[in-house]
mmCIF file of C-alpha atoms and ligand atoms in Angstrom:
data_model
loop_
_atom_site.group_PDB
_atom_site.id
_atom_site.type_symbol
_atom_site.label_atom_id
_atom_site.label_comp_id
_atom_site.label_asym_id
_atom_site.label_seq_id
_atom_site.Cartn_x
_atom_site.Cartn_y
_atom_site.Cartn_z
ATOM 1 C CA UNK A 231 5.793 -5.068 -18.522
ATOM 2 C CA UNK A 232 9.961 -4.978 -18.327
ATOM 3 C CA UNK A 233 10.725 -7.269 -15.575
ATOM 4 C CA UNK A 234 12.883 -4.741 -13.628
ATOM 5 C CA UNK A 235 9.911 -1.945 -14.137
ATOM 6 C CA UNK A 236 7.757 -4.833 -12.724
ATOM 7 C CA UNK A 237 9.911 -5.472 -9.528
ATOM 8 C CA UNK A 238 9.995 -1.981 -8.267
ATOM 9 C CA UNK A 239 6.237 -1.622 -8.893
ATOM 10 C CA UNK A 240 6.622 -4.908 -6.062
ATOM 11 C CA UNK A 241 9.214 -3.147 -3.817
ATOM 12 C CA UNK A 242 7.150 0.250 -3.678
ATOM 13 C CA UNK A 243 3.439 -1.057 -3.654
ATOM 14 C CA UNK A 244 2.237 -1.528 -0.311
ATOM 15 C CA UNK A 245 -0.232 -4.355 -0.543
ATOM 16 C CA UNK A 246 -2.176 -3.858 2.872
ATOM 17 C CA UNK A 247 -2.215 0.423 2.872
ATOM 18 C CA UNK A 248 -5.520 2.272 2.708
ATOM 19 C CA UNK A 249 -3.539 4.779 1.383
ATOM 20 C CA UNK A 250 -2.474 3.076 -2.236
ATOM 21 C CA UNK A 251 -6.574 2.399 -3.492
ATOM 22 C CA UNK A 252 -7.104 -0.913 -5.491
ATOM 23 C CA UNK A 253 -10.167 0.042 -6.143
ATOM 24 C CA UNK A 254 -13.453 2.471 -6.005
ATOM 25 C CA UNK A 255 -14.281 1.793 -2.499
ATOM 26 C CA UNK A 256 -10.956 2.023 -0.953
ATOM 27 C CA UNK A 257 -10.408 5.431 -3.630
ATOM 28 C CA UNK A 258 -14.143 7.156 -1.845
ATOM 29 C CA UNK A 259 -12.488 6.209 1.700
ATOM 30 C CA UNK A 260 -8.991 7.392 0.497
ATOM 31 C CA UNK A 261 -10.707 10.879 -0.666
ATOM 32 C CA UNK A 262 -12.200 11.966 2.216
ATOM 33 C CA UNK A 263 -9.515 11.194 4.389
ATOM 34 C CA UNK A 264 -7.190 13.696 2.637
ATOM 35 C CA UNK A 265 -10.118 16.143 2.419
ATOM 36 C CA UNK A 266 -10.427 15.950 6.162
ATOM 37 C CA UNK A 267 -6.753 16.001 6.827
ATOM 38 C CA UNK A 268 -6.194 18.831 4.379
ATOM 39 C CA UNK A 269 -8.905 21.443 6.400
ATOM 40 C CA UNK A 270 -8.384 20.462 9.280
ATOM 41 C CA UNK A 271 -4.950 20.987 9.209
ATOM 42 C CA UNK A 272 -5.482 24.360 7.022
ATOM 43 C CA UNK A 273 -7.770 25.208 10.316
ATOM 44 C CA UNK A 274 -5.093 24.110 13.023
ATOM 45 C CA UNK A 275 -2.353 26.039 11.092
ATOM 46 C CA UNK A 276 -4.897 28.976 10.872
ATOM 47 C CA UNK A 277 -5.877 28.963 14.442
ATOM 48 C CA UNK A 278 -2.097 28.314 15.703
ATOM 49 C CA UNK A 279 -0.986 31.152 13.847
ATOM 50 C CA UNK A 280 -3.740 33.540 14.999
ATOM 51 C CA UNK A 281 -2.484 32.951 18.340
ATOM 52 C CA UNK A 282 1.002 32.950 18.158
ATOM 53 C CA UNK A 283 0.311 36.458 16.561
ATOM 54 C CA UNK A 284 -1.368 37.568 19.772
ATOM 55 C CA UNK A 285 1.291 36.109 21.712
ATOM 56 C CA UNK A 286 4.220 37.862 19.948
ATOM 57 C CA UNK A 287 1.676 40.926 19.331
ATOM 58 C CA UNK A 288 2.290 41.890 23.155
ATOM 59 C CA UNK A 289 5.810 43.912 24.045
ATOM 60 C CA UNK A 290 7.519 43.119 26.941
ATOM 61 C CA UNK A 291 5.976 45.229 29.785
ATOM 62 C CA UNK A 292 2.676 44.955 28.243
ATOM 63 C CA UNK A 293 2.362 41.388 29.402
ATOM 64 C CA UNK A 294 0.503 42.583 32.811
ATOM 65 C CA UNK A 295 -0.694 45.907 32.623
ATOM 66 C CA UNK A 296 -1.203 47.869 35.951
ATOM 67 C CA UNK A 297 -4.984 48.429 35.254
ATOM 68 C CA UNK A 298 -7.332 46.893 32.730
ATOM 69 C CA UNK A 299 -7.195 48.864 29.037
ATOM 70 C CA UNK A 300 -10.011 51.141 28.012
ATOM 71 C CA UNK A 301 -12.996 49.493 26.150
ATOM 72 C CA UNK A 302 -12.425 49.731 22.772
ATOM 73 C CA UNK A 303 -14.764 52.235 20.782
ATOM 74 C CA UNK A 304 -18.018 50.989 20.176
ATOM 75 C CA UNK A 305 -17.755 50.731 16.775
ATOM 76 C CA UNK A 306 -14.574 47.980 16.985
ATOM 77 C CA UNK A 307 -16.616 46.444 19.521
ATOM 78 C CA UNK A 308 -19.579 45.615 17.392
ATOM 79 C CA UNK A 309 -17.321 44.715 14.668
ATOM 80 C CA UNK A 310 -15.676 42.101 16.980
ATOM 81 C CA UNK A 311 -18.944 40.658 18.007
ATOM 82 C CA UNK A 312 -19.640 40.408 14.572
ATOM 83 C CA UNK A 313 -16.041 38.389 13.622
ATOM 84 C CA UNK A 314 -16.968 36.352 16.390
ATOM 85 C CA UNK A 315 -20.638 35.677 15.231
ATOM 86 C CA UNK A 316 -19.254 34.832 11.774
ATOM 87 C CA UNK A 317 -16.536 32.721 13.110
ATOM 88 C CA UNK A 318 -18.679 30.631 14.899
ATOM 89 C CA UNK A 319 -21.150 30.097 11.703
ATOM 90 C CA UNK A 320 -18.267 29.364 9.380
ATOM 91 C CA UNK A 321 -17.114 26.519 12.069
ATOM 92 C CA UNK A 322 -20.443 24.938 12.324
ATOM 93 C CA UNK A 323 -20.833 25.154 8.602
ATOM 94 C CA UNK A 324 -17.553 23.280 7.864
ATOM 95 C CA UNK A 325 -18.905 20.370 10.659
ATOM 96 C CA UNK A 326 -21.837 20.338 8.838
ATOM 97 C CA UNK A 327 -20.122 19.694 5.457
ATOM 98 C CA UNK A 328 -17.771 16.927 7.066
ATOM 99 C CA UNK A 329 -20.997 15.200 8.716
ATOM 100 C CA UNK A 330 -22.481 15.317 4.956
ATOM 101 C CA UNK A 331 -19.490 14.213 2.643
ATOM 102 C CA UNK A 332 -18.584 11.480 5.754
ATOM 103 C CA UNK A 333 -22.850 9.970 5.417
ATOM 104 C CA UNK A 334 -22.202 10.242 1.691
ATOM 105 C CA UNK A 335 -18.910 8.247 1.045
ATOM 106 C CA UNK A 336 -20.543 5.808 3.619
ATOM 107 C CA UNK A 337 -23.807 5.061 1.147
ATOM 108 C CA UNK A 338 -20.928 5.109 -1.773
ATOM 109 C CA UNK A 339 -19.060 2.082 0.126
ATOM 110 C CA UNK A 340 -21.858 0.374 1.487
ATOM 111 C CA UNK A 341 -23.740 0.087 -1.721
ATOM 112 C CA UNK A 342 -22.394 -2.047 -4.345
ATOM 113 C CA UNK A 343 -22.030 -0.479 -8.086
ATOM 114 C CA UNK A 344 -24.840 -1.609 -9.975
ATOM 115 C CA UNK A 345 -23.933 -4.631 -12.387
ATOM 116 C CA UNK A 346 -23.846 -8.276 -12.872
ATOM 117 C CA UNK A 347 -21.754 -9.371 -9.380
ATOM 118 C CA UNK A 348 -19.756 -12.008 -8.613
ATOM 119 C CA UNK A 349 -21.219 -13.832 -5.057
ATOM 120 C CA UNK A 350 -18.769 -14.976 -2.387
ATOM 121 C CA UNK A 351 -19.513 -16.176 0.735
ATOM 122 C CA UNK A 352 -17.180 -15.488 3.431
ATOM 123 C CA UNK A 353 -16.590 -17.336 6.759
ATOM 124 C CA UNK A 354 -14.917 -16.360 9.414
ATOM 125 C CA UNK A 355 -13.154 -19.478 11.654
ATOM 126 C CA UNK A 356 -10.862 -19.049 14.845
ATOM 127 C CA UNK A 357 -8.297 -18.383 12.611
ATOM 128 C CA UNK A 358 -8.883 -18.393 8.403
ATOM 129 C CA UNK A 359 -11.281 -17.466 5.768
ATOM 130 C CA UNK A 360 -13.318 -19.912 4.193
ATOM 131 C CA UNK A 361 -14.314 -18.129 0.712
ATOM 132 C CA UNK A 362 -17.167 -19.740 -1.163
ATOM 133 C CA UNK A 363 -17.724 -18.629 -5.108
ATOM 134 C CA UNK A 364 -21.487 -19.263 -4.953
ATOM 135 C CA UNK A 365 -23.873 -19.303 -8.337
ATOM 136 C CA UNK A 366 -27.167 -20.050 -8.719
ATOM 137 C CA UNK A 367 -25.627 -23.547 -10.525
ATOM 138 C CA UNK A 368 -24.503 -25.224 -7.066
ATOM 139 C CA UNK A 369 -22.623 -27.204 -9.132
ATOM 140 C CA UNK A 370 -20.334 -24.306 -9.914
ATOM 141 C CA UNK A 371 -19.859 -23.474 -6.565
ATOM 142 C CA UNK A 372 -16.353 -23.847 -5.004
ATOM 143 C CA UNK A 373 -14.268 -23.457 -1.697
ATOM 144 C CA UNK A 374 -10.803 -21.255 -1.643
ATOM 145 C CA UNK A 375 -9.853 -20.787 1.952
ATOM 146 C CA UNK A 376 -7.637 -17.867 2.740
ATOM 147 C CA UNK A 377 -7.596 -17.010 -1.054
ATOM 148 C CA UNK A 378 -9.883 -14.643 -2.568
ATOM 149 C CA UNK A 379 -9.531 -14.404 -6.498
ATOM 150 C CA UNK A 380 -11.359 -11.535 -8.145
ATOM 151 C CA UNK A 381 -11.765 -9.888 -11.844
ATOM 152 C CA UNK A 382 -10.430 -6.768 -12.390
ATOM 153 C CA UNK A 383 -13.545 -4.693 -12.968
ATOM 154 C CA UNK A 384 -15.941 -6.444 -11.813
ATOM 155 C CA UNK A 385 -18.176 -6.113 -8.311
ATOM 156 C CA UNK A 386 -18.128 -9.112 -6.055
ATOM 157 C CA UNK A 387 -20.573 -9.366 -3.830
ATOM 158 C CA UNK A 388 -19.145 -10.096 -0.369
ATOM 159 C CA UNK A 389 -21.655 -12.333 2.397
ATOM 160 C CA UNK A 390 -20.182 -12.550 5.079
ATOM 161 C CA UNK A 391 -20.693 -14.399 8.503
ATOM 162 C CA UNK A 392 -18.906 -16.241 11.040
ATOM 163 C CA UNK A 393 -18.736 -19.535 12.815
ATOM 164 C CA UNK A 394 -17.244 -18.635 16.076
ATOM 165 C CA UNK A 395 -16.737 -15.708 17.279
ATOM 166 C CA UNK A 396 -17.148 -11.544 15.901
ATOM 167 C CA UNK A 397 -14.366 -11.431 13.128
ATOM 168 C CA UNK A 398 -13.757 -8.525 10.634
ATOM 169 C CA UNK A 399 -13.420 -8.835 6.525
ATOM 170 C CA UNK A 400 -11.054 -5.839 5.503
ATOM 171 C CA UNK A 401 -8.831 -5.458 2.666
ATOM 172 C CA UNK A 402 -7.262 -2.005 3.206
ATOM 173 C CA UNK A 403 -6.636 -1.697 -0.381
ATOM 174 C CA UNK A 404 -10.129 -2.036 -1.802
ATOM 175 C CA UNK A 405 -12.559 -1.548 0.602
ATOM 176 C CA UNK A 406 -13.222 -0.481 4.291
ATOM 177 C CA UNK A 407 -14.025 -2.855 7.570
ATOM 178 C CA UNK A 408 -17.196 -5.223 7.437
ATOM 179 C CA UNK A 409 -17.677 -7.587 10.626
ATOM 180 C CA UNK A 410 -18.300 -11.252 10.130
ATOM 181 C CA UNK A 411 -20.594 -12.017 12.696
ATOM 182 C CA UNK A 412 -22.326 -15.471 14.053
ATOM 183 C CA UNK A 413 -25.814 -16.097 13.235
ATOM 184 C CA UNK A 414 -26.068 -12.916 10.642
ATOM 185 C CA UNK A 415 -25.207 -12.183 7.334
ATOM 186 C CA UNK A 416 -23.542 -9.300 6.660
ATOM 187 C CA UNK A 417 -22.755 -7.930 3.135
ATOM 188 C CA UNK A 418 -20.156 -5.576 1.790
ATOM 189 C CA UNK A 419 -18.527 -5.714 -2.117
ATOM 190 C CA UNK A 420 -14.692 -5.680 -3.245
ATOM 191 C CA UNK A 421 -14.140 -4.489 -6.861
ATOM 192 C CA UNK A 422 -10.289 -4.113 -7.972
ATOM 193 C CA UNK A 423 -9.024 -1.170 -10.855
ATOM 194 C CA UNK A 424 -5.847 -2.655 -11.402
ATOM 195 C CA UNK A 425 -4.344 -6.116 -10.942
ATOM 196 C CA UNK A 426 -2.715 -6.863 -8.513
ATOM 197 C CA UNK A 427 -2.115 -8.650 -4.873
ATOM 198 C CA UNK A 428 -3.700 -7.107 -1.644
ATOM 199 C CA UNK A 429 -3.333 -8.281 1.691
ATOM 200 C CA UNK A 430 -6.759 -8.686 3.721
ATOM 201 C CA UNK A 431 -6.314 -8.986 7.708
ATOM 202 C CA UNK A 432 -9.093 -9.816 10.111
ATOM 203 C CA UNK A 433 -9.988 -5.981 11.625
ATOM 204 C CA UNK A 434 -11.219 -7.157 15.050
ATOM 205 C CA UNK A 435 -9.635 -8.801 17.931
ATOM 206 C CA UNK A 436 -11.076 -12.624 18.356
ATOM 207 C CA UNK A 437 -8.309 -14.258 20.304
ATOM 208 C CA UNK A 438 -5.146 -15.114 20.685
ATOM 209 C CA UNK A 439 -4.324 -15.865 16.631
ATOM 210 C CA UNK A 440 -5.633 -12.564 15.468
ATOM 211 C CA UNK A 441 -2.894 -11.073 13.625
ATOM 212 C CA UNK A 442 -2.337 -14.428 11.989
ATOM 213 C CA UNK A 443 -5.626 -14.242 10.478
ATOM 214 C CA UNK A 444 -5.007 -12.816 6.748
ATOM 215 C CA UNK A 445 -5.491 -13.454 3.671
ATOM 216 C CA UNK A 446 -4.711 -12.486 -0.048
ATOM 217 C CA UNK A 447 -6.862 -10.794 -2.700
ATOM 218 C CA UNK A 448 -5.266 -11.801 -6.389
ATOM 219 C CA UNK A 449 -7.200 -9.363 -8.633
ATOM 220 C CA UNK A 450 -6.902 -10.677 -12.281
ATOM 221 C CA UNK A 451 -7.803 -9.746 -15.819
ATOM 222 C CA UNK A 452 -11.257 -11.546 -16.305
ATOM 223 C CA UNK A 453 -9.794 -14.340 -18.491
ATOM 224 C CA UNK A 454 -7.199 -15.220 -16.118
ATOM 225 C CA UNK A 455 -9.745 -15.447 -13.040
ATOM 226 C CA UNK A 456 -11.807 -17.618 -14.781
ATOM 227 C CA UNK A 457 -9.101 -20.081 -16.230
ATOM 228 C CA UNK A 458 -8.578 -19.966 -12.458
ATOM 229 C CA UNK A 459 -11.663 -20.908 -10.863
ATOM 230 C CA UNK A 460 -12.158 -23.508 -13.556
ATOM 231 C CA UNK A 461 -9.005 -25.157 -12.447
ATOM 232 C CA UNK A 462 -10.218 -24.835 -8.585
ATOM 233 C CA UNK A 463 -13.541 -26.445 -9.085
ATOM 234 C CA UNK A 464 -11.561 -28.878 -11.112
ATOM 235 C CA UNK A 465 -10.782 -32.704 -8.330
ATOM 236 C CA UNK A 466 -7.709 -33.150 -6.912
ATOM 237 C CA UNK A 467 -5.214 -34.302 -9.349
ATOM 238 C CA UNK A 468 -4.477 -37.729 -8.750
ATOM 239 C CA UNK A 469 -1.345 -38.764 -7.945
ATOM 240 C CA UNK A 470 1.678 -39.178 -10.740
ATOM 241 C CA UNK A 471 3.993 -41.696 -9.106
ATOM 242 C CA UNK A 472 4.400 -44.975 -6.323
ATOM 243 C CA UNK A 473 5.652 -42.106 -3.600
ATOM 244 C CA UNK A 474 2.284 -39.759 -4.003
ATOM 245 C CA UNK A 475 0.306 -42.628 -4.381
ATOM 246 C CA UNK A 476 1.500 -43.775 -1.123
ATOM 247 C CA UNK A 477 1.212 -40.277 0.440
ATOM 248 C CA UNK A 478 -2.295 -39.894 -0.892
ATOM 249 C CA UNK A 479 -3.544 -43.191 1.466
ATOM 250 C CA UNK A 480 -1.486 -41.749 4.609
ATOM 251 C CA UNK A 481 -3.306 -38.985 4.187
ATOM 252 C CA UNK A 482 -6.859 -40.658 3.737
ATOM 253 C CA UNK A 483 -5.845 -43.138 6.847
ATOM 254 C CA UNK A 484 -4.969 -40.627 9.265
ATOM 255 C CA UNK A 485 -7.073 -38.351 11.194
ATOM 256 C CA UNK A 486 -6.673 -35.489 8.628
ATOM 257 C CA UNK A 487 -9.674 -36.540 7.079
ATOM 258 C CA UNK A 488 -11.785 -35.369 10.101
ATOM 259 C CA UNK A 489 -11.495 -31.705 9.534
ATOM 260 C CA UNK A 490 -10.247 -31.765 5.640
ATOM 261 C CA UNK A 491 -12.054 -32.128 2.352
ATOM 262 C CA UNK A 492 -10.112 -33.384 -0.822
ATOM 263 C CA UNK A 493 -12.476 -33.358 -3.906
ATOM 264 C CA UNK A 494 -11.739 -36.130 -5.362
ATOM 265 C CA UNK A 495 -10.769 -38.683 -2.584
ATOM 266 C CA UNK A 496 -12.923 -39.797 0.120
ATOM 267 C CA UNK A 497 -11.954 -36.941 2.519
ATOM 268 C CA UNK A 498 -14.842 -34.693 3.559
ATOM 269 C CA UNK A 499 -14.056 -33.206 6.542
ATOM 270 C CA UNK A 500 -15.891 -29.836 6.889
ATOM 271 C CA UNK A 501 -14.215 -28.438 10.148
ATOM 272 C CA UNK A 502 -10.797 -26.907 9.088
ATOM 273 C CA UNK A 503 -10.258 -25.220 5.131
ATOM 274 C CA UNK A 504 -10.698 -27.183 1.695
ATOM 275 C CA UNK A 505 -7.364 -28.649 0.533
ATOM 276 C CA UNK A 506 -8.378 -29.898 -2.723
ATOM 277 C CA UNK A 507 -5.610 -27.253 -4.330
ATOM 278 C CA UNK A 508 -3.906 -26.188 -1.491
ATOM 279 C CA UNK A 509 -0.340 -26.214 -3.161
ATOM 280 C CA UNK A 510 -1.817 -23.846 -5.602
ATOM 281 C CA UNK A 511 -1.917 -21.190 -2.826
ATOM 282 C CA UNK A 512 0.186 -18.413 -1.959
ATOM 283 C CA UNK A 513 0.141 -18.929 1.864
ATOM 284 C CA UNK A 514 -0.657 -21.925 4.252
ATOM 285 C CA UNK A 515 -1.916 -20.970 7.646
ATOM 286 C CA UNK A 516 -4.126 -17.779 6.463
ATOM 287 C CA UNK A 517 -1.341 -15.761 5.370
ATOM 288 C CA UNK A 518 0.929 -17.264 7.628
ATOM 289 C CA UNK A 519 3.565 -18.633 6.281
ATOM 290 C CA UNK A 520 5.055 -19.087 2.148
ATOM 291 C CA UNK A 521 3.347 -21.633 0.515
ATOM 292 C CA UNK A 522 7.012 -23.528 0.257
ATOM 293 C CA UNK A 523 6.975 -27.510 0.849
ATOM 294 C CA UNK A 524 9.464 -26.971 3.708
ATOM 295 C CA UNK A 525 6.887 -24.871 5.602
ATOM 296 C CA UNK A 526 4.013 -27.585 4.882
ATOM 297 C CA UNK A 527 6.442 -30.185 6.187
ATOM 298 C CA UNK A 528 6.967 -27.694 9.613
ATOM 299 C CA UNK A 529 3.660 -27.046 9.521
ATOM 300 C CA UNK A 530 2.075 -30.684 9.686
ATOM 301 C CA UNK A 531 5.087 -31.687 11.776
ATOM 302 C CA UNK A 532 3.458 -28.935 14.669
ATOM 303 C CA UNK A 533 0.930 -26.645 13.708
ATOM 304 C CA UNK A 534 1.607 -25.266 16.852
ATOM 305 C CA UNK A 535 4.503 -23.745 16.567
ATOM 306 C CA UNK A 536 4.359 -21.178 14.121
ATOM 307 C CA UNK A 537 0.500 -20.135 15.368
ATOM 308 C CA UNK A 538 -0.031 -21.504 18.901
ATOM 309 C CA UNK A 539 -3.472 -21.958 20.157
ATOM 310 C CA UNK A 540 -5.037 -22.649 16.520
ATOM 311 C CA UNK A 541 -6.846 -25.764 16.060
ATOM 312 C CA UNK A 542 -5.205 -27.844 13.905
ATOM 313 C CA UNK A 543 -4.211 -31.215 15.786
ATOM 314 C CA UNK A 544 -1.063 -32.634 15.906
ATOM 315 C CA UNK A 545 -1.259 -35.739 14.204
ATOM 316 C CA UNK A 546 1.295 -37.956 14.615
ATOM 317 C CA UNK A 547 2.482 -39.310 11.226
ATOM 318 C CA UNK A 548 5.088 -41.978 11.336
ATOM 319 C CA UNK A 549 8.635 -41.444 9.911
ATOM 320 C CA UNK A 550 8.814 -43.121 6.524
ATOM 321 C CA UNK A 551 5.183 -42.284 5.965
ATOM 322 C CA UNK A 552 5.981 -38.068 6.380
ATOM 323 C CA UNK A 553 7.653 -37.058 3.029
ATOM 324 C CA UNK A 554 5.443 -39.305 0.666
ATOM 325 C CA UNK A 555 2.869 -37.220 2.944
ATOM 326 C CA UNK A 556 4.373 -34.222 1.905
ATOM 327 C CA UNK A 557 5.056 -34.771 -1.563
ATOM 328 C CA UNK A 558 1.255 -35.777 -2.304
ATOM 329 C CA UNK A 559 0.386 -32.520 -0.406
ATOM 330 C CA UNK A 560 2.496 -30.452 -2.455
ATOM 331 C CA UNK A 561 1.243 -32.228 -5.915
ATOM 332 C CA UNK A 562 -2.300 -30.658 -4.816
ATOM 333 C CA UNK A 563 -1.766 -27.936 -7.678
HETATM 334 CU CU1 CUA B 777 -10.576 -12.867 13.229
HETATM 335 CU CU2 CUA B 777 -9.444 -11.128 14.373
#
């Protein structure tokens, strides 16, 4: 694509908007939205112009007659009664239709297409995703917190469940709401029609980090995805120079490698998300911040600040020993 064409399709996309569909399930949700907006407001226009007609139909003077009008003729009045008989039917009719297209988009979202699916397993934490690629090969499978890569195309299977408390998968884009809750398994599929970036966002309040709890959706030609999960199931690289090298052990002798796995090194931590490639990412912080090496370095320095109440530690990393820190972190491609 021409670069410029490619930049406005950036500035006028909106990457988290139910109303732009990625995607067949977000398109069935998309559809009967309109259809429902577009009667109903061909019914309100109706019935607000039926009565402003018998509002303006009265003259001045007429307003409060001295005595109640003569019945109308019989025969107006039993074609009245009939207008009203009809109007009611034609009302509970159109509910009726709503009730059915609204159950039948639901089965249409709630059932995957048929095909050969991709499985993820989705976890929600107090406050990020962790998104297993799962395969009947264990080998193959493979952690991408906060990043959710899928192939144009192609259904992926979504299980979901949390570890804390009720959180809510949604990608606006692609699909509707499923909740992540403890103890259950809950499934739902994603399937993109187009490449492109959407924005997922946890769609139910669980504390005070809630609104930093996103995520991104990279849908990508097939070949590209899997050059990409080859490259995440891939170890750590290890470092290239003295200064990573040095970064590398700060990072294995501090208390980072409590709650974080490297592949690769002997950190297995299992409590907070998978940095093997973290500097491959587009966000730190579920969707938080840029994935820049000055927000790493803020973000280590006090995870506090820029999402208070999460539960990343402060650890307290001496001086000299804080860029080599950073500069391994940022090798993690
Ligand atoms: Cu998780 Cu809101």
């Amino acid at each position: 694509m021409n670069p410029f064409l490619g930049l406005l399709t950036l500035a006028v996309f909106d990457p988290q908007s139910a109303l732009e569909p990625g995607g067949p399930g977000a398109q069935a949700i998309k559809s009967l939205g309109v259809f429902f907006f577009v009667l109903l407001g061909l019914i309100f226009l109706a019935v607000v112009t039926i009565g402003m007609a018998a509002v303006l139909r009265t003259r001045p003077g007429e307003a409060t007659p001295a005595k109640a009008p003569p019945n109308p003729p019989r025969h107006v009045e039993d074609w009245l009664a009939r207008l009203t008989g009809g109007a009611i039917a034609v009302t509970i009719a159109l509910l009726f239709l709503l009730v059915v297209l609204s159950v039948l988009t639901g089965k249409e979202t709630a059932a995957p297409p048929r095909g050969k699916s991709l499985v993820v397993e989705i976890t929600g934490h107090q406050w990020w995703w962790d998104i297993q690629y799962t395969y009947d090969d264990v080998s193959l499978n493979v952690s991408t917190p906060n990043e959710l890569h899928i192939p144009v195309g192609q259904t992926v299977l979504i299980r979901g469940t949390s570890r804390d408390v009720i959180h809510s998968f949604w990608v606006p884009n692609l699909q509707g709401k499923r909740d992540l809750i403890p103890s259950h398994i809950t499934t739902s599929w994603v399937q993109a029609s187009r490449p492109g970036r959407f924005r997922g966002q946890c769609g139910e309040f669980c504390g005070t980090q809630h609104a930093h709890m996103a995520f991104w959706v990279v849908a990508e030609p097939p070949e590209s995805f899997e050059a990409w999960i080859v490259h995440q199931r891939g170890p750590a690289p290890d470092p290239s120079d003295s200064v990573r090298s040095r970064g590398r052990e700060v990072f294995l002798r501090s208390a980072c490698i409590l709650c974080h796995t490297i592949r690769g090194t002997d950190a297995a931590g299992r409590i907070g998300p998978d940095l093997t490639h973290v500097s491959s990412r587009l966000t730190i912080a579920a969707g938080t911040l840029a994935m820049t090496r000055d927000n790493l370095a803020n973000w280590i320095a006090d995870p506090q600040k820029a999402k208070p109440g999460n539960h990343m530690a402060v650890v307290p990393i001496p001086g000299e020993d804080f860029q080599p820190l950073i500069e391994y972190m940022v090798s993690l491609q």
